[in-house]
Amino acid sequence: MRTWVFIEESLGRPEAIGFELLAKARTLDTDPAVVYLGGGSDEIIAELGAHGAATVYRIVPPEGQLPTGRAAATLASMAGTYEPELLLFGLTPTDRDVAGFLSAQLGLPVISNAVDVVVEGEDVHVINEIFGGTEIVESTFRAAPPHIVIVRPKSFTAEPAPEAKTPTVVDVPLEEAAAAALTGRHVEEHEGPKLEDAAVVVAAGRGLGSADQLQLVERLAELLGGAVGATRAIVDAGWIPYALQVGQTGKTVKPDVYIAAGLSGAMQHLVGMKDSKLIIAINKDEEAPIFGIADLGVVGDVHKVLPQLIEALESRQA
Amino acid sequence: MNVVVCAKQIPDPASPYHLDPETHFLERPADQILDDTDRYGVEMALQIAGPTEGTVTLVSMGPAGNLQGIRQALAMGADKAVVVDDPVLRGADALTTARVLAAAIRREGFDVVIAGTESTDGYTGVVPQQLAGLLGVPALTYANHLEVDGGVVRVHRQTAYGHDIVEAAPPVVVTVTAGVVEPRYPTFKGIMAAKSKPIEQLTTADLGVTPEVNQEILDVRPAPTRAAGEIIEDDGEAFRRIIEVLEQAKVI
């Protein structure tokens, strides 16, 4: 099946989910293509080739403009020329924008939040998990190709192809479309391992009580060489940056150990962490849904348990 | 500045959700609440329409039920509502939803359309972008800060690394996160006033939209469950058990 993967360049690097999608695309198409929104240096093109891209359609974003609408218009025009059958996007802000605009322009549906894609003859079946991952829904398109699918992060494992390719690079000029101006960019500083790559994640929820109590999870994460994660509630409350949000609208993580401190486990949070290898939960409320998926659940006060845990780990390291 | 807010009534997320076993559509009781996500959009709309004496119109698609959720948004201060409720829209996909909303919004006219980034019950998260595409206007998405300055709408667009500052002159579609503004609670006066605010109910025929079936659910099955874990009550020593488990997992 003629499969394209859309990949956005962000801060000079391809979005990590792009390589996950390429790993899947290789199983559906011997010569998958990448639609790359970014400068796409020679090194990056070679890297995409190493992950199996046979062709790279490079769209250089316009200076000073949010490129989403125009990238979608460009993709729509390319779809008419090259007739791809399956377009894979990642669940990232820009990918969602481009997929949505493209869907409107082509008049074709998009299925979002996919965790797998199965090709049955000419049909594309999309697998979704709903209700916090407790039920699996399999659906299919009843519309002409290209089929547009948005995939959740960590649904597939990124790895180089058995044989690297040297991609054919096609530079595609941007089509016109209504566009917003991009006038500034704010990049937050970040220390320690990246949340989505960390072997240990210590996540905080509203049960911590206040922003100054975050030092408990920060210290624990530091002692375990891990990263701090957060629920949407405390991100929205302004305690912690969005970049650390785990869940439906944040990051998806699958660490070796996930420690949930003072968070109840709303469905939107569970979908972002339920596939962690080992889940330890500390919460005062024994009815909290997080205990339903925890390997070890401690019914107790995070303000007591975390300091004891931190002290014990500190004395081991001393 | 006239603002349209896309507002959705959803089953209360505090109660477990169920799919209809035959249609696989989400069961929707008559009592539905305003999606919490939309309270931020309503508040933002009130704040930008207010100073210019613009109108705030709610546009909603889905089973109207007893309209409790819509009245919640009217009680916050929105002026009126348009609710598209049509049995042919049961199980509608995101594109169909966007087409219906676009038709209703064109009928109202707008300077700014505000929507949440995704609904809490369906969370496809693409309807606002489809809407912008259908309306032919830019989309300022994932706003965690919004200001109107000299007739231009400027937002901080939340990204994985921080935020981008993006702006456009109306007409424009904006999606807002819960961080964008602190929503007000309806006052008693607001709740009383909401009872007499106009709510227009429309069908797809009224809008001249013919819904298409774009996708089909083939199967719904239970996901493999995790084996039940060990639950202990903290007696002051629970941290020792956590240490043991961390040792077994070889992270310490």
Coordinates of C-alpha atoms in Angstrom, one line a residue:
Chain A
M1 CA 0.0 0.0 0.0
R2 CA 1.5 3.4 -1.1
T3 CA 2.3 4.9 2.3
W4 CA 3.4 8.4 3.2
V5 CA 4.7 9.5 6.6
F6 CA 4.4 13.2 7.5
I7 CA 7.3 14.4 9.6
E8 CA 7.7 17.9 11.0
E9 CA 11.2 19.3 11.8
S10 CA 11.2 20.8 15.3
L11 CA 14.1 22.8 16.6
G12 CA 16.3 21.4 13.8
R13 CA 15.4 17.7 14.4
P14 CA 12.7 15.4 12.9
E15 CA 9.9 14.8 15.5
A16 CA 10.8 11.5 17.1
I17 CA 7.4 10.0 16.3
G18 CA 8.3 10.2 12.6
F19 CA 10.8 7.4 13.0
E20 CA 8.1 5.3 14.8
L21 CA 5.7 5.8 11.9
L22 CA 8.5 5.0 9.4
A23 CA 9.1 1.7 11.1
K24 CA 5.4 0.9 10.6
A25 CA 5.3 2.2 7.1
R26 CA 8.1 -0.2 6.1
T27 CA 5.8 -3.1 6.9
L28 CA 3.1 -1.7 4.7
D29 CA 5.1 -0.5 1.7
T30 CA 8.5 -1.6 0.5
D31 CA 9.2 2.0 -0.6
P32 CA 7.5 4.4 1.8
A33 CA 7.8 8.1 1.3
V34 CA 8.3 10.9 3.9
V35 CA 6.7 14.3 3.5
Y36 CA 9.1 16.4 5.5
L37 CA 8.1 19.8 6.7
G38 CA 11.5 21.5 7.4
G39 CA 14.9 22.4 6.1
G40 CA 15.9 18.7 5.9
S41 CA 19.7 18.8 5.9
D42 CA 21.7 16.1 4.1
E43 CA 22.3 14.4 7.5
I44 CA 18.5 14.3 8.2
I45 CA 17.7 13.0 4.7
A46 CA 20.3 10.2 5.2
E47 CA 18.8 9.4 8.6
L48 CA 15.3 9.1 7.0
G49 CA 16.8 6.8 4.4
A50 CA 18.4 4.7 7.2
H51 CA 14.9 4.3 8.6
G52 CA 13.6 3.1 5.2
A53 CA 12.3 6.3 3.4
A54 CA 12.7 5.7 -0.3
T55 CA 11.5 9.2 -1.2
V56 CA 11.6 12.4 0.8
Y57 CA 9.2 15.2 -0.4
R58 CA 10.7 18.2 1.2
I59 CA 8.5 21.2 2.0
V60 CA 10.5 24.2 3.4
P61 CA 8.3 26.2 5.8
P62 CA 7.8 29.9 5.0
E63 CA 9.7 32.4 7.1
G64 CA 7.5 34.1 9.7
Q65 CA 4.4 32.0 9.1
L66 CA 2.7 29.2 10.9
P67 CA 3.1 26.6 8.1
T68 CA 0.2 24.3 8.9
G69 CA -2.5 25.5 6.5
R70 CA -0.1 25.9 3.6
A71 CA 1.6 22.6 4.2
A72 CA -1.9 20.9 4.1
A73 CA -2.7 22.7 0.8
T74 CA 0.6 21.5 -0.6
L75 CA -0.1 17.9 0.6
A76 CA -3.5 18.0 -1.0
S77 CA -2.0 19.0 -4.3
M78 CA 0.7 16.3 -4.0
A79 CA -2.0 13.7 -3.2
G80 CA -3.7 14.5 -6.5
T81 CA -0.4 14.0 -8.4
Y82 CA 1.1 11.0 -6.6
E83 CA -2.0 9.2 -5.3
P84 CA -0.8 7.9 -2.0
E85 CA -3.2 5.5 -0.3
L86 CA -2.3 5.9 3.3
L87 CA -1.0 9.1 5.1
L88 CA 0.4 8.6 8.6
F89 CA 0.6 11.5 11.0
G90 CA 1.8 11.6 14.6
L91 CA -0.3 12.9 17.5
T92 CA 1.7 16.2 17.7
P93 CA 0.3 19.7 17.6
T94 CA 1.5 20.5 14.1
D95 CA 0.6 17.1 12.7
R96 CA -3.0 17.4 14.1
D97 CA -3.3 20.8 12.4
V98 CA -2.0 19.7 9.1
A99 CA -4.1 16.5 9.1
G100 CA -7.3 18.4 10.0
F101 CA -6.7 21.0 7.3
L102 CA -5.9 18.3 4.7
S103 CA -9.0 16.4 5.6
A104 CA -11.2 19.5 5.0
Q105 CA -9.5 20.3 1.8
L106 CA -9.7 16.8 0.3
G107 CA -13.1 16.2 1.8
L108 CA -11.8 12.9 3.3
P109 CA -12.1 11.6 6.9
V110 CA -9.3 11.3 9.4
I111 CA -9.1 8.7 12.1
S112 CA -7.3 10.0 15.2
N113 CA -5.6 8.4 18.2
A114 CA -4.7 5.2 16.4
V115 CA -2.5 2.7 18.2
D116 CA -2.2 0.4 15.2
V117 CA -2.9 0.2 11.5
V118 CA -3.7 -3.0 9.8
V119 CA -4.0 -3.4 6.0
E120 CA -6.6 -5.9 4.8
G121 CA -6.5 -6.1 1.0
E122 CA -7.4 -2.6 0.0
D123 CA -9.0 -1.7 3.3
V124 CA -7.2 0.1 6.1
H125 CA -8.3 -1.0 9.6
V126 CA -7.4 1.4 12.4
I127 CA -7.1 0.2 16.0
N128 CA -8.0 2.6 18.8
E129 CA -8.1 2.2 22.6
I130 CA -10.9 4.0 24.4
F131 CA -12.1 4.6 27.9
G132 CA -8.5 4.8 29.3
G133 CA -7.4 1.8 27.3
T134 CA -9.9 -0.6 28.6
E135 CA -11.6 -1.3 25.3
I136 CA -10.3 -1.7 21.8
V137 CA -12.1 -0.3 18.8
E138 CA -11.4 -1.5 15.2
S139 CA -12.7 0.8 12.5
T140 CA -12.3 1.3 8.8
F141 CA -12.7 4.0 6.2
R142 CA -15.8 4.2 4.0
A143 CA -14.2 6.8 1.7
A144 CA -11.8 6.9 -1.2
P145 CA -8.0 7.0 -0.5
P146 CA -5.8 8.5 0.7
H147 CA -6.8 7.4 4.2
I148 CA -5.6 9.8 6.8
V149 CA -4.6 8.4 10.2
I150 CA -3.1 10.1 13.3
V151 CA -1.2 7.8 15.5
R152 CA -0.4 8.0 19.2
P153 CA 3.3 8.2 20.2
K154 CA 5.0 5.0 21.2
S155 CA 2.6 2.9 19.3
F156 CA 5.5 1.5 17.2
T157 CA 9.2 1.1 18.0
A158 CA 11.5 3.3 16.0
E159 CA 14.5 1.4 14.6
P160 CA 16.7 1.6 11.5
A161 CA 15.6 -0.5 8.5
P162 CA 17.6 -3.7 7.9
E163 CA 18.8 -2.0 4.7
A164 CA 19.3 1.7 4.5
K165 CA 18.0 3.5 1.4
T166 CA 19.3 6.6 -0.3
P167 CA 16.1 8.6 -0.6
T168 CA 15.2 10.5 -3.8
V169 CA 14.6 14.1 -2.6
V170 CA 11.8 16.0 -4.2
D171 CA 11.6 19.7 -3.3
V172 CA 7.9 20.7 -3.3
P173 CA 6.9 24.4 -3.5
L174 CA 4.4 25.6 -0.9
E175 CA 0.9 26.2 -2.1
E176 CA -1.0 29.3 -0.9
A177 CA -3.6 29.1 1.8
A178 CA -4.8 31.3 4.7
A179 CA -1.9 31.5 7.2
A180 CA -1.2 33.0 10.6
A181 CA 1.9 35.0 11.2
L182 CA 4.6 33.4 13.4
T183 CA 6.3 36.2 15.3
G184 CA 8.1 34.6 18.2
R185 CA 9.3 31.4 19.8
H186 CA 9.9 30.5 23.4
V187 CA 11.9 27.4 24.2
E188 CA 11.9 26.2 27.8
E189 CA 15.1 25.1 29.4
H190 CA 15.1 21.5 30.5
E191 CA 17.4 19.4 32.7
G192 CA 17.8 15.7 33.2
P193 CA 16.6 12.9 30.8
K194 CA 13.8 13.6 28.4
L195 CA 10.4 12.5 29.8
E196 CA 9.5 10.3 26.8
D197 CA 12.9 8.5 26.9
A198 CA 13.4 8.2 30.7
A199 CA 13.6 4.7 32.3
V200 CA 12.0 6.1 35.4
V201 CA 9.2 8.6 35.5
V202 CA 7.9 10.2 38.8
A203 CA 4.6 11.8 38.0
A204 CA 2.7 14.3 40.2
G205 CA -0.9 15.1 40.4
R206 CA -3.1 17.5 42.3
G207 CA -2.8 15.4 45.4
L208 CA 0.6 17.0 46.0
G209 CA -1.4 20.0 47.2
S210 CA 0.6 22.9 45.9
A211 CA 3.4 23.7 43.4
D212 CA 6.1 24.0 46.1
Q213 CA 5.5 20.3 46.9
L214 CA 6.8 19.4 43.5
Q215 CA 10.3 19.4 44.9
L216 CA 9.4 16.0 46.4
V217 CA 8.8 14.4 43.0
E218 CA 11.8 16.3 41.5
R219 CA 14.1 15.0 44.2
L220 CA 12.8 11.5 43.9
A221 CA 13.2 11.6 40.1
E222 CA 16.7 12.9 40.5
L223 CA 17.6 10.1 42.9
L224 CA 16.3 7.5 40.5
G225 CA 17.9 9.1 37.4
G226 CA 14.4 9.7 36.1
A227 CA 12.2 12.4 34.7
V228 CA 9.3 14.3 36.2
G229 CA 5.8 13.9 34.7
A230 CA 2.6 15.6 35.4
T231 CA -1.2 15.4 35.1
R232 CA -3.1 17.8 32.9
A233 CA -4.7 19.3 36.1
I234 CA -1.4 20.6 37.5
V235 CA -0.2 21.8 34.0
D236 CA -3.4 23.7 33.6
A237 CA -3.0 25.1 37.1
G238 CA 0.3 26.5 36.0
W239 CA 2.4 24.4 38.5
I240 CA 4.6 22.8 35.8
P241 CA 5.2 23.3 32.0
Y242 CA 3.1 21.5 29.4
A243 CA 6.2 19.7 28.1
L244 CA 6.0 17.4 31.2
Q245 CA 2.3 16.5 30.8
V246 CA 1.6 12.8 30.4
G247 CA -1.7 11.6 28.9
Q248 CA -4.1 12.1 26.0
T249 CA -3.0 15.6 25.2
G250 CA 0.5 15.3 26.5
K251 CA 3.3 12.8 26.2
T252 CA 3.0 9.0 26.0
V253 CA 5.6 7.2 28.1
K254 CA 6.5 3.6 28.6
P255 CA 9.3 3.6 31.2
D256 CA 10.6 0.7 33.2
V257 CA 9.1 2.2 36.3
Y258 CA 6.3 4.8 36.6
I259 CA 5.7 6.3 40.1
A260 CA 2.3 8.0 40.3
A261 CA 2.4 10.4 43.3
G262 CA -0.9 12.0 44.4
L263 CA -2.7 11.5 41.1
S264 CA -6.0 9.7 40.8
G265 CA -5.6 8.2 37.3
A266 CA -8.1 10.0 35.1
M267 CA -8.7 8.2 31.8
Q268 CA -6.9 11.0 29.9
H269 CA -3.8 10.3 32.1
L270 CA -3.9 6.5 32.0
V271 CA -3.7 6.4 28.1
G272 CA -0.4 8.1 28.3
M273 CA 1.3 5.8 30.8
K274 CA -0.6 2.5 31.2
D275 CA 1.9 0.6 29.2
S276 CA 4.7 1.3 31.6
K277 CA 6.5 -1.9 32.7
L278 CA 6.0 -1.4 36.4
I279 CA 3.6 1.1 38.0
I280 CA 3.8 2.2 41.6
A281 CA 1.0 4.4 42.9
I282 CA 0.7 6.4 46.1
N283 CA -2.6 8.0 46.8
K284 CA -4.8 8.7 49.8
D285 CA -8.0 7.6 48.1
E286 CA -8.2 3.8 47.9
E287 CA -10.9 4.2 45.2
A288 CA -8.5 6.1 42.9
P289 CA -8.6 4.4 39.4
I290 CA -4.7 4.4 39.3
F291 CA -4.8 1.5 41.8
G292 CA -6.7 -0.5 39.1
I293 CA -3.5 -0.7 37.0
A294 CA -0.8 -0.3 39.6
D295 CA 1.6 -3.2 40.3
L296 CA 2.2 -1.8 43.7
G297 CA -0.4 0.5 45.2
V298 CA 0.2 2.4 48.5
V299 CA -2.8 3.8 50.1
G300 CA -1.3 6.7 52.0
D301 CA -0.3 10.3 52.1
V302 CA 2.4 11.4 49.5
H303 CA 3.6 14.0 52.0
K304 CA 4.6 11.2 54.4
V305 CA 5.6 8.4 52.0
L306 CA 7.7 10.5 49.6
P307 CA 10.0 12.1 52.2
Q308 CA 10.6 8.6 53.8
L309 CA 11.4 7.2 50.3
I310 CA 13.7 10.1 49.5
E311 CA 15.5 9.8 52.8
A312 CA 16.0 6.0 52.4
L313 CA 17.4 6.5 48.9
E314 CA 19.7 9.3 50.0
S315 CA 21.2 7.2 52.8
R316 CA 21.7 4.3 50.3
Q317 CA 23.6 6.6 48.0
A318 CA 25.6 8.3 50.8
Chain B
M1 CA -16.1 41.4 17.7
N2 CA -18.6 38.6 17.2
V3 CA -17.5 35.3 18.6
V4 CA -18.8 31.9 18.0
V5 CA -17.9 29.2 20.6
C6 CA -18.1 25.6 19.7
A7 CA -19.7 24.0 22.8
K8 CA -20.3 20.3 23.3
Q9 CA -22.7 18.6 25.7
I10 CA -21.2 15.4 26.9
P11 CA -22.1 12.6 29.4
D12 CA -20.7 13.5 32.8
P13 CA -17.1 12.0 32.8
A14 CA -17.5 11.3 36.5
S15 CA -19.8 8.4 35.5
P16 CA -18.4 5.4 33.5
Y17 CA -19.0 5.7 29.7
H18 CA -20.7 2.9 27.8
L19 CA -21.1 2.2 24.1
D20 CA -24.4 1.0 22.7
P21 CA -23.7 -2.7 22.0
E22 CA -25.4 -2.6 18.6
T23 CA -24.4 0.8 17.1
H24 CA -21.1 1.1 19.1
F25 CA -22.1 4.8 19.6
L26 CA -21.5 6.4 23.0
E27 CA -24.7 6.3 25.1
R28 CA -25.8 9.8 25.8
P29 CA -28.3 10.4 28.6
A30 CA -30.8 13.3 28.5
D31 CA -28.8 15.0 31.3
Q32 CA -25.5 16.0 29.7
I33 CA -23.1 18.6 30.9
L34 CA -21.1 21.3 29.2
D35 CA -17.7 19.8 28.3
D36 CA -15.4 21.3 30.9
T37 CA -13.0 22.1 28.1
D38 CA -15.5 24.5 26.6
R39 CA -15.8 26.6 29.7
Y40 CA -12.4 28.1 28.9
G41 CA -13.6 29.0 25.3
V42 CA -16.8 30.6 26.6
E43 CA -14.9 32.7 29.1
M44 CA -12.4 33.8 26.5
A45 CA -15.2 34.7 24.1
L46 CA -16.9 36.8 26.8
Q47 CA -13.7 38.6 27.5
I48 CA -12.9 39.5 23.9
A49 CA -16.5 40.2 22.8
G50 CA -17.4 42.2 25.8
P51 CA -15.3 45.3 25.3
T52 CA -16.4 45.6 21.6
E53 CA -20.1 44.9 22.5
G54 CA -19.9 41.9 20.2
T55 CA -22.2 38.9 20.4
V56 CA -21.2 35.5 21.9
T57 CA -23.0 32.7 20.1
L58 CA -22.8 29.0 21.1
V59 CA -22.8 26.5 18.2
S60 CA -23.3 22.9 19.2
M61 CA -24.0 19.5 17.5
G62 CA -25.3 16.4 19.1
P63 CA -28.4 15.1 21.0
A64 CA -29.9 18.2 22.6
G65 CA -31.4 16.2 25.5
N66 CA -32.6 18.7 28.1
L67 CA -30.1 21.3 27.0
Q68 CA -28.6 21.5 30.5
G69 CA -25.0 21.8 29.2
I70 CA -25.9 24.6 26.8
R71 CA -27.7 26.5 29.6
Q72 CA -24.5 26.2 31.7
A73 CA -22.7 28.2 29.0
L74 CA -25.6 30.7 28.6
A75 CA -25.5 31.1 32.3
M76 CA -21.9 32.1 32.1
G77 CA -23.0 35.0 29.8
A78 CA -23.2 33.8 26.2
D79 CA -26.0 35.5 24.3
K80 CA -27.6 32.7 22.4
A81 CA -27.2 29.2 21.1
V82 CA -27.7 27.2 18.0
V83 CA -28.0 23.4 18.5
V84 CA -27.9 21.0 15.6
D85 CA -29.6 17.8 16.6
D86 CA -30.5 15.3 14.0
P87 CA -30.8 11.5 14.3
V88 CA -28.8 11.1 11.0
L89 CA -25.8 12.6 12.9
R90 CA -25.6 9.8 15.4
G91 CA -22.0 8.4 15.3
A92 CA -20.9 11.2 12.9
D93 CA -17.2 11.4 12.3
A94 CA -15.0 14.5 12.9
L95 CA -15.3 15.7 9.3
T96 CA -19.1 15.4 9.3
T97 CA -19.2 17.3 12.6
A98 CA -17.0 20.0 11.1
R99 CA -19.2 20.3 8.1
V100 CA -22.3 20.7 10.2
L101 CA -20.6 23.2 12.5
A102 CA -19.2 25.2 9.5
A103 CA -22.6 25.5 8.0
A104 CA -24.2 26.7 11.3
I105 CA -21.3 29.1 11.8
R106 CA -21.5 30.6 8.3
R107 CA -25.2 31.2 8.9
E108 CA -24.4 33.1 12.1
G109 CA -21.4 35.0 10.8
F110 CA -18.3 35.5 12.9
D111 CA -15.1 37.3 13.5
V112 CA -13.6 34.7 15.8
V113 CA -14.5 31.0 16.3
I114 CA -13.3 29.5 19.6
A115 CA -13.1 25.8 20.3
G116 CA -11.5 23.5 22.8
T117 CA -8.5 21.6 21.6
E118 CA -10.4 18.3 21.8
S119 CA -13.6 17.1 23.4
T120 CA -13.5 15.1 26.6
D121 CA -15.7 12.3 25.3
G122 CA -14.4 11.8 21.7
Y123 CA -11.1 13.6 21.7
T124 CA -10.4 13.2 17.9
G125 CA -8.8 16.6 18.3
V126 CA -9.1 17.6 14.6
V127 CA -12.6 19.2 14.3
P128 CA -11.4 22.8 14.8
Q129 CA -8.7 22.5 12.2
Q130 CA -11.2 20.9 9.7
L131 CA -13.6 23.8 10.6
A132 CA -10.9 26.4 9.8
G133 CA -10.1 24.5 6.5
L134 CA -13.8 24.5 5.5
L135 CA -14.2 28.2 6.5
G136 CA -11.0 29.1 4.7
V137 CA -9.5 30.9 7.6
P138 CA -6.2 30.4 9.6
A139 CA -6.3 28.4 12.8
L140 CA -4.4 29.6 15.9
T141 CA -4.2 26.4 17.8
Y142 CA -3.5 25.2 21.4
A143 CA -3.6 28.7 22.8
N144 CA -2.5 28.9 26.5
H145 CA -2.6 32.7 26.2
L146 CA -4.7 34.9 24.0
E147 CA -4.9 38.7 23.5
V148 CA -6.6 41.0 21.0
D149 CA -4.3 43.8 20.0
G150 CA -5.3 46.4 17.4
G151 CA -7.8 44.1 15.8
V152 CA -5.3 41.2 15.6
V153 CA -5.7 38.0 17.6
R154 CA -2.4 36.9 19.1
V155 CA -1.9 33.6 21.0
H156 CA 0.8 31.6 22.6
R157 CA 0.6 28.3 20.8
Q158 CA 1.6 25.5 23.1
T159 CA 4.3 23.3 21.7
A160 CA 6.4 20.4 23.0
Y161 CA 9.3 22.8 23.7
G162 CA 7.4 25.8 25.0
H163 CA 5.3 28.0 22.8
D164 CA 5.2 29.9 19.6
I165 CA 3.7 33.4 19.3
V166 CA 1.3 33.4 16.4
E167 CA -1.3 35.9 15.2
A168 CA -3.9 36.6 12.6
A169 CA -6.5 39.2 11.9
P170 CA -10.1 37.9 12.0
P171 CA -11.8 36.0 10.7
V172 CA -9.9 33.2 12.4
V173 CA -10.4 30.0 14.3
V174 CA -8.8 29.6 17.7
T175 CA -8.4 26.5 19.9
V176 CA -7.8 27.1 23.6
T177 CA -6.3 24.9 26.3
A178 CA -7.5 25.0 29.9
G179 CA -4.5 27.3 30.7
V180 CA -5.8 30.2 28.6
V181 CA -8.0 31.8 31.1
E182 CA -9.8 31.2 34.4
P183 CA -13.5 30.6 33.7
R184 CA -16.1 32.3 35.8
Y185 CA -18.8 30.4 37.7
P186 CA -22.4 31.3 36.7
T187 CA -24.1 33.7 39.1
F188 CA -27.7 33.2 40.2
K189 CA -28.7 36.1 38.0
G190 CA -26.9 34.5 35.1
I191 CA -28.6 31.1 35.7
M192 CA -32.0 32.9 35.7
A193 CA -31.2 34.9 32.6
A194 CA -30.1 31.8 30.8
K195 CA -33.6 30.3 31.0
S196 CA -34.9 33.0 28.6
K197 CA -32.0 33.2 26.2
P198 CA -32.7 32.0 22.6
I199 CA -31.7 28.4 21.8
E200 CA -32.4 27.6 18.1
Q201 CA -32.6 23.9 17.2
L202 CA -31.8 22.9 13.7
T203 CA -31.6 19.8 11.6
T204 CA -29.1 19.0 8.8
A205 CA -31.9 19.9 6.3
D206 CA -32.2 23.3 7.8
L207 CA -28.4 23.8 7.1
G208 CA -28.5 22.1 3.7
V209 CA -25.9 19.6 4.8
T210 CA -26.1 15.9 3.7
P211 CA -24.1 13.8 6.1
E212 CA -21.9 11.0 4.7
V213 CA -20.8 7.9 6.4
N214 CA -17.1 8.2 6.2
Q215 CA -16.0 5.5 8.6
E216 CA -17.4 2.4 10.2
I217 CA -16.7 0.6 13.5
L218 CA -16.1 -3.0 12.8
D219 CA -15.5 -4.4 16.3
V220 CA -15.3 -3.3 19.9
R221 CA -13.5 -5.7 22.3
P222 CA -12.1 -5.5 25.8
A223 CA -8.4 -4.7 26.0
P224 CA -6.1 -7.2 27.7
T225 CA -6.1 -6.2 31.3
R226 CA -3.1 -5.9 33.6
A227 CA -2.9 -8.5 36.4
A228 CA -4.2 -7.1 39.7
G229 CA -1.4 -5.6 41.7
E230 CA -0.5 -5.5 45.3
I231 CA -2.3 -2.9 47.4
I232 CA -1.0 -2.0 50.8
E233 CA -2.1 0.6 53.4
D234 CA 0.7 2.9 54.6
D235 CA 1.5 2.1 58.2
G236 CA 4.6 4.3 58.2
E237 CA 6.7 1.5 56.6
A238 CA 5.2 1.3 53.1
F239 CA 8.3 3.1 51.7
R240 CA 10.3 0.0 52.5
R241 CA 8.1 -2.1 50.2
I242 CA 8.6 0.5 47.4
I243 CA 12.3 0.2 47.9
E244 CA 12.1 -3.6 47.6
V245 CA 10.0 -3.3 44.4
L246 CA 12.5 -0.8 42.9
E247 CA 15.3 -3.2 43.7
Q248 CA 13.5 -6.1 42.0
A249 CA 13.1 -3.9 39.0
K250 CA 16.8 -3.2 39.1
V251 CA 16.5 0.6 38.9
I252 CA 18.3 0.9 42.2

